[in-house]
Coordinates of C-alpha atoms (C1' of nucleotides) in Angstrom, one line a residue:
Chain A
X1 CA -31.4 12.6 5.2
X2 CA -32.5 12.3 1.6
X3 CA -32.3 8.8 0.2
X4 CA -30.3 8.9 -2.9
X5 CA -28.5 5.7 -3.7
X6 CA -26.2 7.2 -6.4
X7 CA -25.1 10.0 -4.1
X8 CA -24.3 7.6 -1.3
X9 CA -22.3 5.4 -3.7
X10 CA -20.3 8.5 -4.6
X11 CA -19.7 9.7 -1.1
X12 CA -18.4 6.2 -0.2
X13 CA -16.1 6.2 -3.2
X14 CA -14.7 9.6 -2.4
X15 CA -14.1 8.7 1.2
X16 CA -12.5 5.4 0.1
X17 CA -10.2 7.2 -2.2
X18 CA -8.9 9.3 0.7
X19 CA -8.7 6.4 3.1
X20 CA -7.0 3.9 0.8
X21 CA -4.6 6.5 -0.6
X22 CA -3.5 7.3 3.0
X23 CA -3.4 3.8 4.5
X24 CA -3.6 1.3 1.7
X25 CA -5.8 -1.8 1.5
X26 CA -4.6 -3.7 4.6
X27 CA -4.3 -0.5 6.6
X28 CA -7.5 1.1 5.4
X29 CA -10.5 0.9 7.7
X30 CA -14.0 0.2 6.5
X31 CA -15.5 1.9 9.6
X32 CA -13.6 5.1 8.9
X33 CA -14.7 5.1 5.3
X34 CA -18.3 4.6 6.3
X35 CA -18.4 7.3 8.9
X36 CA -16.4 9.7 6.7
X37 CA -18.9 9.2 4.0
X38 CA -21.7 9.8 6.5
X39 CA -23.0 6.4 5.6
X40 CA -22.8 2.9 7.1
X41 CA -20.6 -0.1 6.8
X42 CA -23.5 -2.1 5.5
X43 CA -23.8 0.1 2.5
X44 CA -20.2 -0.6 1.4
X45 CA -21.2 -4.3 1.2
X46 CA -24.4 -3.5 -0.6
X47 CA -22.8 -1.3 -3.2
X48 CA -19.3 -2.7 -3.6
X49 CA -19.5 -6.2 -2.3
X50 CA -16.9 -5.6 0.4
X51 CA -13.6 -4.0 1.1
X52 CA -11.8 -5.6 -1.9
X53 CA -14.5 -4.5 -4.3
X54 CA -14.4 -1.0 -3.0
X55 CA -10.7 -0.8 -3.3
X56 CA -10.7 -2.0 -6.9
X57 CA -13.5 0.4 -7.8
X58 CA -11.5 3.2 -6.2
X59 CA -8.4 2.4 -8.2
X60 CA -10.2 2.0 -11.5
X61 CA -12.0 5.3 -11.0
X62 CA -8.8 7.1 -10.3
X63 CA -7.1 5.7 -13.3
X64 CA -10.1 6.4 -15.5
X65 CA -10.1 10.0 -14.5
X66 CA -6.4 10.3 -15.1
X67 CA -6.7 8.8 -18.6
X68 CA -9.5 11.3 -19.2
X69 CA -7.8 14.4 -17.9
X70 CA -4.3 13.8 -19.2
X71 CA -4.8 12.5 -22.8
X72 CA -1.7 11.5 -24.7
X73 CA -0.1 14.1 -26.9
X74 CA 1.4 12.4 -29.9
X75 CA 3.0 15.5 -31.2
X76 CA 4.6 16.5 -27.9
X77 CA 5.5 13.6 -25.6
X78 CA 7.7 15.7 -23.3
X79 CA 4.8 18.1 -22.8
X80 CA 2.6 15.2 -22.0
X81 CA 5.1 14.1 -19.4
X82 CA 4.7 17.6 -17.9
X83 CA 0.9 17.1 -17.8
X84 CA 1.3 13.8 -16.0
X85 CA 3.6 15.5 -13.5
X86 CA 0.9 18.2 -13.0
X87 CA -1.8 15.7 -12.5
X88 CA 0.1 13.8 -9.9
X89 CA 0.9 17.1 -8.2
X90 CA -2.8 18.1 -8.1
X91 CA -4.1 14.6 -7.1
X92 CA -1.4 12.8 -5.1
X93 CA -3.9 10.1 -4.3
X94 CA -3.7 8.6 -7.8
X95 CA 0.0 7.7 -7.5
X96 CA -0.3 6.5 -4.0
X97 CA -3.3 4.3 -4.9
X98 CA -1.4 2.8 -7.8
X99 CA 1.6 2.0 -5.6
X100 CA -0.6 0.4 -2.9
X101 CA -2.4 -1.6 -5.5
X102 CA 0.8 -2.8 -7.2
X103 CA 2.1 -3.9 -3.8
X104 CA -1.0 -5.3 -2.3
X105 CA -3.2 -6.4 -5.1
X106 CA -1.1 -6.7 -8.3
X107 CA -3.8 -8.5 -10.2
X108 CA -6.3 -5.7 -9.7
X109 CA -3.8 -3.3 -11.1
X110 CA -3.1 -5.0 -14.4
X111 CA -6.5 -4.4 -16.1
X112 CA -7.2 -0.7 -15.5
X113 CA -3.6 0.1 -16.5
X114 CA -3.9 -1.9 -19.6
X115 CA -6.7 0.3 -20.7
X116 CA -4.5 3.3 -20.3
X117 CA -1.7 1.5 -22.1
X118 CA -3.7 0.9 -25.2
X119 CA -4.6 4.5 -25.4
X120 CA -1.0 5.7 -25.1
X121 CA 1.2 3.0 -26.7
X122 CA 0.3 3.8 -30.3
X123 CA 1.4 7.3 -29.6
X124 CA 4.9 6.4 -28.7
X125 CA 5.7 4.3 -31.8
X126 CA 7.3 7.0 -33.8
X127 CA 9.6 8.1 -31.0
X128 CA 13.3 7.6 -30.2
X129 CA 15.0 5.1 -32.5
X130 CA 17.0 2.7 -30.4
X131 CA 14.3 2.7 -27.8
X132 CA 11.1 0.8 -28.5
X133 CA 7.6 2.2 -28.1
X134 CA 7.1 0.3 -24.8
X135 CA 10.6 1.5 -23.6
X136 CA 9.6 5.1 -24.3
X137 CA 6.2 4.7 -22.6
X138 CA 7.7 3.1 -19.4
X139 CA 10.5 5.7 -19.1
X140 CA 8.2 8.7 -19.7
X141 CA 6.0 7.5 -16.9
X142 CA 9.0 6.9 -14.7
X143 CA 10.4 10.3 -15.3
X144 CA 7.1 12.1 -14.9
X145 CA 6.5 10.4 -11.5
X146 CA 10.1 10.5 -10.4
X147 CA 9.8 13.4 -8.1
X148 CA 6.7 12.2 -6.3
X149 CA 8.1 8.7 -6.0
X150 CA 11.5 9.7 -4.7
X151 CA 12.0 9.3 -1.0
X152 CA 12.7 12.6 0.6
X153 CA 16.1 11.5 1.7
X154 CA 17.1 11.4 -2.0
X155 CA 15.6 14.7 -3.1
X156 CA 17.2 16.5 -0.2
X157 CA 16.3 17.5 3.3
X158 CA 13.5 19.7 2.5
X159 CA 10.6 21.8 3.8
X160 CA 7.2 20.4 3.5
X161 CA 5.2 21.3 1.6
X162 CA 7.6 22.0 -1.3
X163 CA 7.6 25.6 -2.4
X164 CA 5.7 26.5 -5.5
X165 CA 8.8 27.7 -7.4
X166 CA 10.6 24.4 -6.5
X167 CA 7.6 22.5 -8.0
X168 CA 7.8 24.5 -11.2
X169 CA 11.5 23.8 -11.4
X170 CA 10.9 20.1 -11.0
X171 CA 8.3 20.2 -13.7
X172 CA 10.7 21.9 -16.0
X173 CA 13.4 19.3 -15.3
X174 CA 10.9 16.5 -16.2
X175 CA 10.1 18.0 -19.5
X176 CA 13.8 18.6 -20.3
X177 CA 14.8 15.1 -19.3
X178 CA 12.2 13.6 -21.6
X179 CA 13.1 15.9 -24.4
X180 CA 16.7 14.9 -24.1
X181 CA 15.9 11.3 -24.0
X182 CA 13.8 11.4 -27.1
X183 CA 15.6 13.9 -29.3
X184 CA 19.2 13.2 -28.5
X185 CA 21.7 13.2 -31.3
X186 CA 24.7 11.4 -29.8
Chain B
X1 CA 19.3 -25.7 19.7
X2 CA 22.5 -23.8 20.2
X3 CA 22.0 -20.5 22.0
X4 CA 23.4 -17.8 19.8
X5 CA 21.9 -14.4 20.2
X6 CA 23.6 -12.9 17.1
X7 CA 22.5 -15.8 14.9
X8 CA 18.9 -15.5 16.1
X9 CA 18.9 -11.8 15.4
X10 CA 20.0 -12.5 11.9
X11 CA 17.5 -15.2 11.3
X12 CA 14.8 -12.8 12.5
X13 CA 16.0 -10.1 10.2
X14 CA 16.1 -12.3 7.2
X15 CA 12.6 -13.6 7.8
X16 CA 11.4 -10.1 8.4
X17 CA 12.8 -9.0 5.0
X18 CA 10.8 -11.6 3.2
X19 CA 7.7 -11.0 5.2
X20 CA 7.7 -7.2 5.0
X21 CA 8.7 -7.2 1.4
X22 CA 5.7 -9.4 0.6
X23 CA 3.0 -7.8 2.9
X24 CA 4.3 -4.5 4.1
X25 CA 4.2 -3.2 7.6
X26 CA 0.5 -3.3 8.2
X27 CA 0.1 -6.6 6.4
X28 CA 3.2 -8.2 7.8
X29 CA 2.6 -10.7 10.6
X30 CA 4.9 -10.9 13.6
X31 CA 3.9 -14.5 14.3
X32 CA 4.9 -15.6 10.8
X33 CA 8.3 -13.9 11.1
X34 CA 8.9 -15.6 14.4
X35 CA 8.1 -19.1 13.2
X36 CA 9.8 -18.6 9.8
X37 CA 12.9 -17.6 11.8
X38 CA 12.5 -20.7 13.9
X39 CA 12.3 -18.3 16.9
X40 CA 9.7 -16.8 19.1
X41 CA 7.6 -13.6 19.0
X42 CA 9.2 -12.6 22.3
X43 CA 12.6 -12.5 20.8
X44 CA 11.5 -9.9 18.3
X45 CA 10.5 -7.6 21.1
X46 CA 13.8 -8.4 23.0
X47 CA 16.0 -7.7 20.0
X48 CA 14.1 -5.1 18.0
X49 CA 11.8 -3.5 20.4
X50 CA 8.7 -4.4 18.4
X51 CA 7.2 -4.6 15.0
X52 CA 8.1 -1.0 14.1
X53 CA 11.7 -1.4 15.2
X54 CA 12.1 -4.6 13.2
X55 CA 10.7 -3.0 10.1
X56 CA 13.0 0.0 10.3
X57 CA 16.0 -2.3 10.9
X58 CA 15.0 -4.4 7.9
X59 CA 14.8 -1.4 5.6
X60 CA 18.0 0.2 6.9
X61 CA 19.9 -3.1 6.3
X62 CA 18.5 -3.5 2.8
X63 CA 19.6 0.0 1.8
X64 CA 23.0 -0.4 3.4
X65 CA 23.6 -3.5 1.4
X66 CA 22.6 -1.8 -1.8
X67 CA 24.8 1.1 -1.1
X68 CA 27.6 -1.3 -0.5
X69 CA 27.0 -3.5 -3.5
X70 CA 26.2 -0.9 -6.1
X71 CA 28.7 1.9 -5.5
X72 CA 28.3 5.0 -7.6
X73 CA 30.5 5.1 -10.7
X74 CA 31.4 8.8 -11.4
X75 CA 32.9 8.0 -14.7
X76 CA 30.0 6.0 -16.0
X77 CA 26.6 7.0 -14.6
X78 CA 24.7 5.1 -17.3
X79 CA 26.6 1.9 -16.4
X80 CA 25.8 2.6 -12.8
X81 CA 22.1 2.8 -13.7
X82 CA 22.5 -0.7 -15.2
X83 CA 24.1 -1.9 -12.0
X84 CA 21.1 -0.6 -10.0
X85 CA 18.8 -2.3 -12.4
X86 CA 20.7 -5.6 -11.9
X87 CA 20.6 -5.3 -8.1
X88 CA 16.8 -4.8 -8.1
X89 CA 16.5 -7.7 -10.5
X90 CA 18.5 -9.9 -8.1
X91 CA 16.9 -8.6 -4.9
X92 CA 13.4 -7.5 -5.6
X93 CA 12.8 -7.2 -1.8
X94 CA 14.8 -4.0 -1.7
X95 CA 12.6 -2.0 -4.0
X96 CA 9.4 -3.4 -2.5
X97 CA 10.6 -2.6 1.0
X98 CA 11.4 1.0 0.0
X99 CA 8.0 1.4 -1.5
X100 CA 6.2 0.1 1.5
X101 CA 8.3 2.2 3.7
X102 CA 7.6 5.3 1.7
X103 CA 3.9 4.7 1.9
X104 CA 3.5 3.4 5.4
X105 CA 6.4 5.0 7.4
X106 CA 7.7 7.9 5.4
X107 CA 9.8 9.3 8.3
X108 CA 11.7 6.0 8.6
X109 CA 12.6 6.2 4.9
X110 CA 14.2 9.6 5.0
X111 CA 17.3 8.9 7.0
X112 CA 18.7 5.7 5.4
X113 CA 18.2 7.1 2.0
X114 CA 19.9 10.3 2.9
X115 CA 23.1 8.3 3.6
X116 CA 22.9 6.8 0.1
X117 CA 22.3 10.3 -1.3
X118 CA 25.4 11.9 0.2
X119 CA 27.4 9.1 -1.3
X120 CA 26.0 9.6 -4.8
X121 CA 25.2 13.2 -5.1
X122 CA 28.7 14.5 -5.5
X123 CA 29.1 12.0 -8.3
X124 CA 26.4 13.6 -10.4
X125 CA 27.5 17.2 -10.2
X126 CA 29.5 17.1 -13.4
X127 CA 26.6 15.7 -15.4
X128 CA 24.1 17.1 -17.9
X129 CA 24.1 20.9 -18.1
X130 CA 20.5 22.1 -18.0
X131 CA 19.8 19.4 -15.4
X132 CA 21.1 19.9 -11.8
X133 CA 22.9 17.2 -9.9
X134 CA 19.8 16.3 -7.9
X135 CA 17.7 16.2 -11.1
X136 CA 20.2 13.7 -12.6
X137 CA 20.2 11.6 -9.5
X138 CA 16.4 11.4 -9.2
X139 CA 16.0 10.6 -12.9
X140 CA 18.7 8.0 -12.9
X141 CA 17.0 6.2 -10.1
X142 CA 13.6 6.5 -11.7
X143 CA 14.9 5.1 -15.0
X144 CA 16.8 2.3 -13.3
X145 CA 13.7 1.2 -11.4
X146 CA 11.2 2.0 -14.1
X147 CA 10.7 -1.6 -15.3
X148 CA 10.3 -3.1 -11.8
X149 CA 8.0 -0.3 -10.8
X150 CA 5.7 -0.3 -13.8
X151 CA 2.4 -2.1 -13.4
X152 CA 2.2 -5.1 -15.7
X153 CA -0.7 -3.5 -17.5
X154 CA 1.7 -0.9 -18.8
X155 CA 4.6 -3.1 -19.9
X156 CA 2.3 -5.4 -21.7
X157 CA 0.4 -8.6 -21.0
X158 CA 3.3 -10.8 -20.3
X159 CA 4.4 -14.2 -19.1
X160 CA 5.7 -14.4 -15.6
X161 CA 8.5 -14.7 -14.9
X162 CA 9.9 -12.5 -17.6
X163 CA 12.3 -14.3 -20.0
X164 CA 16.0 -13.8 -19.5
X165 CA 16.5 -12.2 -22.9
X166 CA 13.7 -9.8 -22.2
X167 CA 15.4 -8.8 -19.0
X168 CA 18.6 -8.2 -20.8
X169 CA 16.8 -6.0 -23.3
X170 CA 15.3 -4.0 -20.5
X171 CA 18.6 -3.5 -18.9
X172 CA 20.0 -2.3 -22.2
X173 CA 17.1 0.1 -22.6
X174 CA 17.9 1.6 -19.2
X175 CA 21.5 2.2 -20.0
X176 CA 20.6 3.7 -23.4
X177 CA 18.0 6.0 -21.9
X178 CA 20.3 7.4 -19.2
X179 CA 23.1 7.8 -21.8
X180 CA 20.8 9.8 -24.1
X181 CA 19.5 11.9 -21.2
X182 CA 23.0 12.8 -20.1
X183 CA 24.9 13.2 -23.3
X184 CA 22.3 14.6 -25.6
X185 CA 23.4 17.3 -28.0
X186 CA 20.1 18.8 -29.1
Chain C
dT1 C1' 24.7 -20.2 40.4
dA2 C1' 23.5 -16.3 38.0
dC3 C1' 22.1 -14.5 33.9
dA4 C1' 21.3 -14.6 29.1
dA5 C1' 18.4 -17.0 25.7
dG6 C1' 14.4 -19.1 24.8
dT7 C1' 9.4 -20.7 25.2
dA8 C1' 4.2 -21.1 25.7
dA9 C1' 0.2 -19.4 26.7
dG10 C1' -2.5 -15.6 27.6
dT11 C1' -4.9 -10.7 27.1
dA12 C1' -7.1 -7.1 25.3
dT13 C1' -8.2 -5.0 21.2
dT14 C1' -9.3 -4.3 16.6
dC15 C1' -11.7 -5.2 12.5
dA16 C1' -14.2 -7.3 8.5
dT17 C1' -18.4 -9.2 7.7
dT18 C1' -23.4 -10.5 8.9
dT19 C1' -27.9 -10.5 11.0
dA20 C1' -32.0 -8.6 12.2
dC21 C1' -34.3 -4.6 12.2
dT22 C1' -36.3 0.4 10.9
dT23 C1' -37.7 4.0 7.7
dA24 C1' -38.4 6.7 3.4
dT25 C1' -40.2 6.7 -1.3
dC26 C1' -43.4 6.0 -4.8
dA27 C1' -46.7 3.4 -7.9
dG28 C1' -51.1 2.6 -8.3
dA29 C1' -55.8 1.5 -6.3
dA30 C1' -59.8 3.9 -4.0
Chain D
dT1 C1' -56.1 13.6 -4.1
dT2 C1' -55.2 10.3 -0.5
dC3 C1' -54.1 5.8 1.3
dT4 C1' -51.3 1.8 1.3
dG5 C1' -47.9 -1.6 1.0
dA6 C1' -43.9 -3.3 -1.4
dT7 C1' -39.3 -2.3 -2.0
dA8 C1' -35.2 0.2 -1.9
dA9 C1' -32.2 2.7 1.5
dG10 C1' -30.4 2.9 5.7
dT11 C1' -29.1 1.6 10.8
dA12 C1' -27.2 -0.6 15.1
dA13 C1' -25.3 -4.1 17.2
dA14 C1' -23.4 -8.9 17.4
dT15 C1' -20.1 -12.3 15.8
dG16 C1' -16.0 -14.4 15.4
dA17 C1' -11.5 -14.5 13.7
dA18 C1' -6.9 -12.1 13.9
dT19 C1' -3.2 -10.0 15.9
dA20 C1' 0.3 -7.0 18.5
dC21 C1' 2.2 -7.3 22.7
dT22 C1' 3.0 -9.2 27.7
dT23 C1' 3.5 -12.2 31.6
dA24 C1' 5.3 -15.9 33.9
dC25 C1' 8.0 -19.5 33.3
dT26 C1' 12.1 -22.9 31.7
dT27 C1' 16.7 -24.1 30.1
dG28 C1' 21.3 -23.8 28.5
dT29 C1' 26.0 -21.8 29.3
dA30 C1' 30.2 -19.5 31.3

DNA sequence: TACAAGTAAGTATTCATTTACTTATCAGAA
DNA sequence: TTCTGATAAGTAAATGAATACTTACTTGTA
């Protein structure tokens, strides 16, 4: 086994992402992460200081990647909502990690999200008159994530995984809903 | 101490609601629930069959109460969204329990939500043309819960607890957003 | 007095964290 | 080029604190 600190760090982070997304902080097992990463528990403590540090690093990295891959689109907020939907569809761990973090370690959540916020908030200022920029930002996120966040009981008794055309239809409904919210003439 | 099985059951359920809302299923402690309920661990096993059974009962009860207290308003879906917002504001445990359940015990979540769904779905059929009834239902929930679900980093660096007028403003934004989504003439 | 309701004290396991140890890598002296 | 030893990288096993669940028992009530 070649000795490469950076590579080991990364394997641990990847394994942690899977583990924590699946079981959360309290339910996530350090041993599983170590063996899945083909490494050792000790290394988690060496590189990340412990379970908490590893979890925080995992969340921060997931959000960083999202901010990088789904940049805000000032000219087309509805389209951007669609992009967010797609990103969560491709990487379901991100949303699960965020939810776990918000429930289990709310303080760890504030900071990385704030970075994303500053990137996107400016973008929403020009939007839908009676709604403020923050309103718009909060609702766009909510709508973009609505399908993935909805308990299955709400969306209907459905086959898993959801069929591709159904996913496309959902994406379309997201874009439509945001469009209507933003450009309504009542 | 009077011996009243029904009362003990209830005290346990109340304590469990607080405990599980705060720490989730994996993080929730059976001992804490027992002592908080002024009862004994053994009783949890007698009445609810174990930790899992207790958690499921807790969730089901919370959702039942919500369905009871916030009945769908066919004539005014936006107003209904406001009611849902209010309910989550008054009883934050409900939303937290739902989130925990969805992450930790997804199968337990499906059934109780489905009951709520059947109650509300019919109501949304007449709604906003390009969007289907299920679409509307999913988005109304998402918007109604958006503020409580948003990580603090997104809503802004804010004082805790949120000031009353700020809450009122948020409620108003929820109603407005749903109205616009439903009644848009684009 | 019979049974439901309640209690207290285990038991066996699981899990995060630490300790004490082994091995690869590589800079620089011979 | 070849040794060598200092240090970074990695390992295995122990520790000790929790924790869900059970057993064996006591007490109130109808």
